[in-house]
PDB file of C-alpha atoms in Angstrom:
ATOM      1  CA  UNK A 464     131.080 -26.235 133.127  1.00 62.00           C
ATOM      2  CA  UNK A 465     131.607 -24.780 129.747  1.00 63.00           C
ATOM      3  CA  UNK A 466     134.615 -22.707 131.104  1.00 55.00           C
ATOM      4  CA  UNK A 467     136.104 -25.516 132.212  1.00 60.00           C
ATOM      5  CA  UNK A 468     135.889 -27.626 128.616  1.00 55.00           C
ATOM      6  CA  UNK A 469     136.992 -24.532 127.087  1.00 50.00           C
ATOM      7  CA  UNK A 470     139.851 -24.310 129.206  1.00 47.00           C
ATOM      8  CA  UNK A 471     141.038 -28.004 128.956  1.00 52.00           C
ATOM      9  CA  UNK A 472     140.700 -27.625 125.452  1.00 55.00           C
ATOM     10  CA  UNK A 473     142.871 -25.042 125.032  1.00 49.00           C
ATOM     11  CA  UNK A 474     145.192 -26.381 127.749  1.00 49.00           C
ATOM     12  CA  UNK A 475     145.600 -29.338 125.886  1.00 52.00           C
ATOM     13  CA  UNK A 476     146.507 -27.729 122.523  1.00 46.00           C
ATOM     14  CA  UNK A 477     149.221 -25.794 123.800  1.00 47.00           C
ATOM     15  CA  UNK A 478     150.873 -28.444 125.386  1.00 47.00           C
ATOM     16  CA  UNK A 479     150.161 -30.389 122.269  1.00 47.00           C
ATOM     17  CA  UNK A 480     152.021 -27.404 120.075  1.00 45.00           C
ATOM     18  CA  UNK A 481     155.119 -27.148 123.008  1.00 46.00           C
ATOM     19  CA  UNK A 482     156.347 -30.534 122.637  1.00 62.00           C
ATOM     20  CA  UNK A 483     157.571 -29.836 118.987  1.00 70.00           C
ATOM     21  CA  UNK A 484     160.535 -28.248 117.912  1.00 80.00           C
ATOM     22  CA  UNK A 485     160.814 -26.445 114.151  1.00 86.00           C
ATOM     23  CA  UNK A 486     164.842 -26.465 113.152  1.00 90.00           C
ATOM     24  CA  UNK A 487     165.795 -24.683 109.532  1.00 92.00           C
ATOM     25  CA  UNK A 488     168.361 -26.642 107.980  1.00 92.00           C
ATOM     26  CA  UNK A 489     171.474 -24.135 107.151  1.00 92.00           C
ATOM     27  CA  UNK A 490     171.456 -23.122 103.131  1.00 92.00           C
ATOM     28  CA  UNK A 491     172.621 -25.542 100.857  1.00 91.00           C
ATOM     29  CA  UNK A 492     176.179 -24.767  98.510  1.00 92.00           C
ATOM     30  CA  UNK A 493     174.472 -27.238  96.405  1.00 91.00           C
ATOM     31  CA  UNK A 494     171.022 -25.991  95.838  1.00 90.00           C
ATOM     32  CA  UNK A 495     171.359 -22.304  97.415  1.00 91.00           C
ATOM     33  CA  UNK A 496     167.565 -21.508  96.996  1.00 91.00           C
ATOM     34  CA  UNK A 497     166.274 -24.287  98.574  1.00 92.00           C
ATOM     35  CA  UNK A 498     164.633 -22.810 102.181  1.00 95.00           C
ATOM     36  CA  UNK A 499     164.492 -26.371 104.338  1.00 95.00           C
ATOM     37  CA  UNK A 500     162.832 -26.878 107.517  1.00 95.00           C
ATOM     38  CA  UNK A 501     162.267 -29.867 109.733  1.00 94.00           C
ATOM     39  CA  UNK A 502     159.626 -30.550 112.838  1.00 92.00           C
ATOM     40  CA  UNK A 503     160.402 -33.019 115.274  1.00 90.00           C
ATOM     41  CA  UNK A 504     157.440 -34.389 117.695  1.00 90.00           C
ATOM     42  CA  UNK A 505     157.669 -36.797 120.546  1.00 88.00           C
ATOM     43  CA  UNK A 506     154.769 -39.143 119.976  1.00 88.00           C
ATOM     44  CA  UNK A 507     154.541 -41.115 123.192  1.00 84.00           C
ATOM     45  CA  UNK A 508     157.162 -42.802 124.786  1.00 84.00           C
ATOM     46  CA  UNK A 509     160.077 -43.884 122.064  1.00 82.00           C
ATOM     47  CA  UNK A 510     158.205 -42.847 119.134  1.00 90.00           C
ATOM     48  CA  UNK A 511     159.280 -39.124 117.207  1.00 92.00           C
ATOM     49  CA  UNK A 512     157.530 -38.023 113.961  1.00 93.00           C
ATOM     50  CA  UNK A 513     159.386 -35.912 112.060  1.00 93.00           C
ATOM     51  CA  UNK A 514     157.928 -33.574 109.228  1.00 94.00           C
ATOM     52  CA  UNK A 515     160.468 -32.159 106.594  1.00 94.00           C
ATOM     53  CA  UNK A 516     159.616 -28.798 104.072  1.00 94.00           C
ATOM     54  CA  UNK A 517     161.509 -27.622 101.440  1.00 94.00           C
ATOM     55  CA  UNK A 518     160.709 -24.983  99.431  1.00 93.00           C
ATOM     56  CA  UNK A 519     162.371 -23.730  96.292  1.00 92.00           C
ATOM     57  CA  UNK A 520     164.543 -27.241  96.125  1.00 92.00           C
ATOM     58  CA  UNK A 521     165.705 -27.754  92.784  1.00 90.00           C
ATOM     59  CA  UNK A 522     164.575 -31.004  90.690  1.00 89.00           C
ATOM     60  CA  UNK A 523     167.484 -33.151  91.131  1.00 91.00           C
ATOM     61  CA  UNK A 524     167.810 -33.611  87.252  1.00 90.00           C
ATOM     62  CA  UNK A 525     169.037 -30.056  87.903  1.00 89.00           C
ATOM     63  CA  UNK A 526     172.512 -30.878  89.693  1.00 91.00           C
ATOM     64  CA  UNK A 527     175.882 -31.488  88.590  1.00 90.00           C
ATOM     65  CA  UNK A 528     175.899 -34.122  88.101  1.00 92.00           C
ATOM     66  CA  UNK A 529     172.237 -34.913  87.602  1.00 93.00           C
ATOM     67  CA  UNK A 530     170.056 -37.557  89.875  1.00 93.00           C
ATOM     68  CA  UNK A 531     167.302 -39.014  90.144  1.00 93.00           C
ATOM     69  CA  UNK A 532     165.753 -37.777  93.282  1.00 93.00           C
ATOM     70  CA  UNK A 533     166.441 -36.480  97.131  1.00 94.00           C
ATOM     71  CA  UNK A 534     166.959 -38.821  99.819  1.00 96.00           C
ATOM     72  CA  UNK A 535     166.060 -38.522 103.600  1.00 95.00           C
ATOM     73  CA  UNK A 536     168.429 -39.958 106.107  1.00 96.00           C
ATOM     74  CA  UNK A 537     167.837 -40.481 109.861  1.00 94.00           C
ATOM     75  CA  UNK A 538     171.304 -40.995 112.512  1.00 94.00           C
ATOM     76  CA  UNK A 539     169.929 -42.360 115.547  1.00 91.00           C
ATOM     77  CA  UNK A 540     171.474 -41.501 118.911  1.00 88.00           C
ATOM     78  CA  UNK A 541     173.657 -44.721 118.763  1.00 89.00           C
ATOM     79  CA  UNK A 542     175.524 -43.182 115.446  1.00 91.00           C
ATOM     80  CA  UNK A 543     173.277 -45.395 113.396  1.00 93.00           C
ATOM     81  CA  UNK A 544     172.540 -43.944 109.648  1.00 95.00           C
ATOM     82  CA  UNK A 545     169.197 -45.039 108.115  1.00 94.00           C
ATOM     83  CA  UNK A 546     167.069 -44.602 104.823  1.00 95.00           C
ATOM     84  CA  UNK A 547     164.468 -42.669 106.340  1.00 94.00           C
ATOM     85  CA  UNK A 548     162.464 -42.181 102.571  1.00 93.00           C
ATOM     86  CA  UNK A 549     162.487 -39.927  99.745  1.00 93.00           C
ATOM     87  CA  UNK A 550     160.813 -36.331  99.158  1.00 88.00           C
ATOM     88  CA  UNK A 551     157.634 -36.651  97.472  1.00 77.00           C
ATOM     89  CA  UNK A 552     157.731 -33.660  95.175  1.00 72.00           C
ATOM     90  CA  UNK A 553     154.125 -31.784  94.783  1.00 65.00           C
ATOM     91  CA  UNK A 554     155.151 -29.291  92.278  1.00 63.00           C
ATOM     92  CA  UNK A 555     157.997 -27.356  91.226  1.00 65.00           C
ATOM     93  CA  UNK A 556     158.743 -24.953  94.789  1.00 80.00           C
ATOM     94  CA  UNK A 557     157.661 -27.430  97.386  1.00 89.00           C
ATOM     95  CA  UNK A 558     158.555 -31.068  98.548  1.00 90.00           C
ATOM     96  CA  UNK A 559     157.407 -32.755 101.862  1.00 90.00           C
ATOM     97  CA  UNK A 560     158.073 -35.703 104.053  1.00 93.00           C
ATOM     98  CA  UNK A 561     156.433 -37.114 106.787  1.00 93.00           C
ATOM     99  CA  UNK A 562     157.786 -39.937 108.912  1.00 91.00           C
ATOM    100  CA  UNK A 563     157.908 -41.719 112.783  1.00 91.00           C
ATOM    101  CA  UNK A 564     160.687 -43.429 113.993  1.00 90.00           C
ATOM    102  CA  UNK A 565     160.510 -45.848 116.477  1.00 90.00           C
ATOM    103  CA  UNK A 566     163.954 -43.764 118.076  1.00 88.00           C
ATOM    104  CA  UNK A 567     165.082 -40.248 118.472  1.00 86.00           C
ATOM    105  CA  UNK A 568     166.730 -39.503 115.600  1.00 91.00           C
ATOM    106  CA  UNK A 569     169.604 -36.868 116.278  1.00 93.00           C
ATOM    107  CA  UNK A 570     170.087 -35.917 112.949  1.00 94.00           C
ATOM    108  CA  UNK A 571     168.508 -35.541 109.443  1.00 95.00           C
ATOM    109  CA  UNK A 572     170.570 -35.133 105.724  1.00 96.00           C
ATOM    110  CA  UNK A 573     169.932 -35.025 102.940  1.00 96.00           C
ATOM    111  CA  UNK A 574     171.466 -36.145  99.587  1.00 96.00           C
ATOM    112  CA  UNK A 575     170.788 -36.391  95.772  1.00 94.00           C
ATOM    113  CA  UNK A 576     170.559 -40.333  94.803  1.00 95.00           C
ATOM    114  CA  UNK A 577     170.314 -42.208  91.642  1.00 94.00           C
ATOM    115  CA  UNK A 578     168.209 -45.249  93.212  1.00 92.00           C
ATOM    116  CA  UNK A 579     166.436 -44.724  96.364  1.00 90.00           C
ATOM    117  CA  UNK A 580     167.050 -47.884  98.091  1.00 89.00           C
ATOM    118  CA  UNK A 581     170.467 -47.484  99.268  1.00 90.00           C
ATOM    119  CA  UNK A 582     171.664 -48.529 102.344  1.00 92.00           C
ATOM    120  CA  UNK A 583     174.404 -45.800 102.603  1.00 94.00           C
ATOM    121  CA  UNK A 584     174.547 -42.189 101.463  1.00 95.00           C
ATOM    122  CA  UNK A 585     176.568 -42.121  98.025  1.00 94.00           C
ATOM    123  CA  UNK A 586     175.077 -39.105  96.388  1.00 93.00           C
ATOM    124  CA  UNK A 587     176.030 -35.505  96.965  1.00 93.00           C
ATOM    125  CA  UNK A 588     174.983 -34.249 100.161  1.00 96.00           C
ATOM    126  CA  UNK A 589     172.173 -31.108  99.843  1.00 95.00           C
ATOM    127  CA  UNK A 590     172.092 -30.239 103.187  1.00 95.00           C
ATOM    128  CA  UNK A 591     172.216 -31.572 107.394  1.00 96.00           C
ATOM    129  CA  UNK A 592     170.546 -30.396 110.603  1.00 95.00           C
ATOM    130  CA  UNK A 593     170.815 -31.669 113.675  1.00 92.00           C
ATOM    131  CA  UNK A 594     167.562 -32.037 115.517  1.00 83.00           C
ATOM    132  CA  UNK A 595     166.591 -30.248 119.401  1.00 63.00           C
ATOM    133  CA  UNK A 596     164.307 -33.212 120.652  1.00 55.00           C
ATOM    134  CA  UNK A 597     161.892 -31.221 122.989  1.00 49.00           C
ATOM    135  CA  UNK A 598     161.851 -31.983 126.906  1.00 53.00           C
ATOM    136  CA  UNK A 599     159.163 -33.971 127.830  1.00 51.00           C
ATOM    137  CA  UNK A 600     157.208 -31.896 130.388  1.00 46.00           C
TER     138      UNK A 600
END
């Protein structure tokens, strides 16, 4: 009986760890250091939660010009672009986000804003990944 917890158990968390994908977002011009990586996870049927690292990401007060912070966006299947959020900075080499999105987003940017409210990207663009949505199995 204990065999066969054990083994549901560990069946369960390694289909729980193959439905997510890890994609590295290609190195920025703008902030070559930076080291950027995104996980995408299918959370039941339409829902996808998507977890963004960045490590070694300049302060945005850095650029040229300067701004004010870094802005997530989300482009849904249908070609719409969304505010997805903003990286919450814990120190000086490493920002996170966390998010779910109530549709697959296809792909993630992201850009250096002045205001983080903004409907539309108008800041300089840091970098952009497009996203492998895992199969469901």
């Amino acid at each position: 009986m204990k065999f066969i917890k054990l083994l549901s158990i560990v069946f369960i968390l390694a289909t729980m760890t193959s439905c997510s994908e890890t994609i590295k977002f290609p190195v920025s011009k703008v902030a070559p250091a930076a080291d950027i990586s995104a996980e995408i996870k299918k959370q039941g049927e339409s829902n996808y939660e998507v977890t963004i690292e960045a490590n070694n990401l300049a302060a945005p007060e850095r650029l040229e010009p300067p701004k004010k912070l870094y802005v997530i966006w989300a482009v849904s299947e249908a070609g719409v672009v969304r505010n997805a959020g903003h990286f919450t900075q814990e120190n000086a080499e490493k920002s996170n986000y966390k998010a779910s999105f109530p549709y697959q987003p296809v792909e993630v940017f992201i850009t250096a804003e002045n205001e983080e409210g903004n409907c539309l990207p108008s800041g300089t663009e840091i970098t952009r990944a497009t996203l492998l949505v895992p199969e469901k199995n």
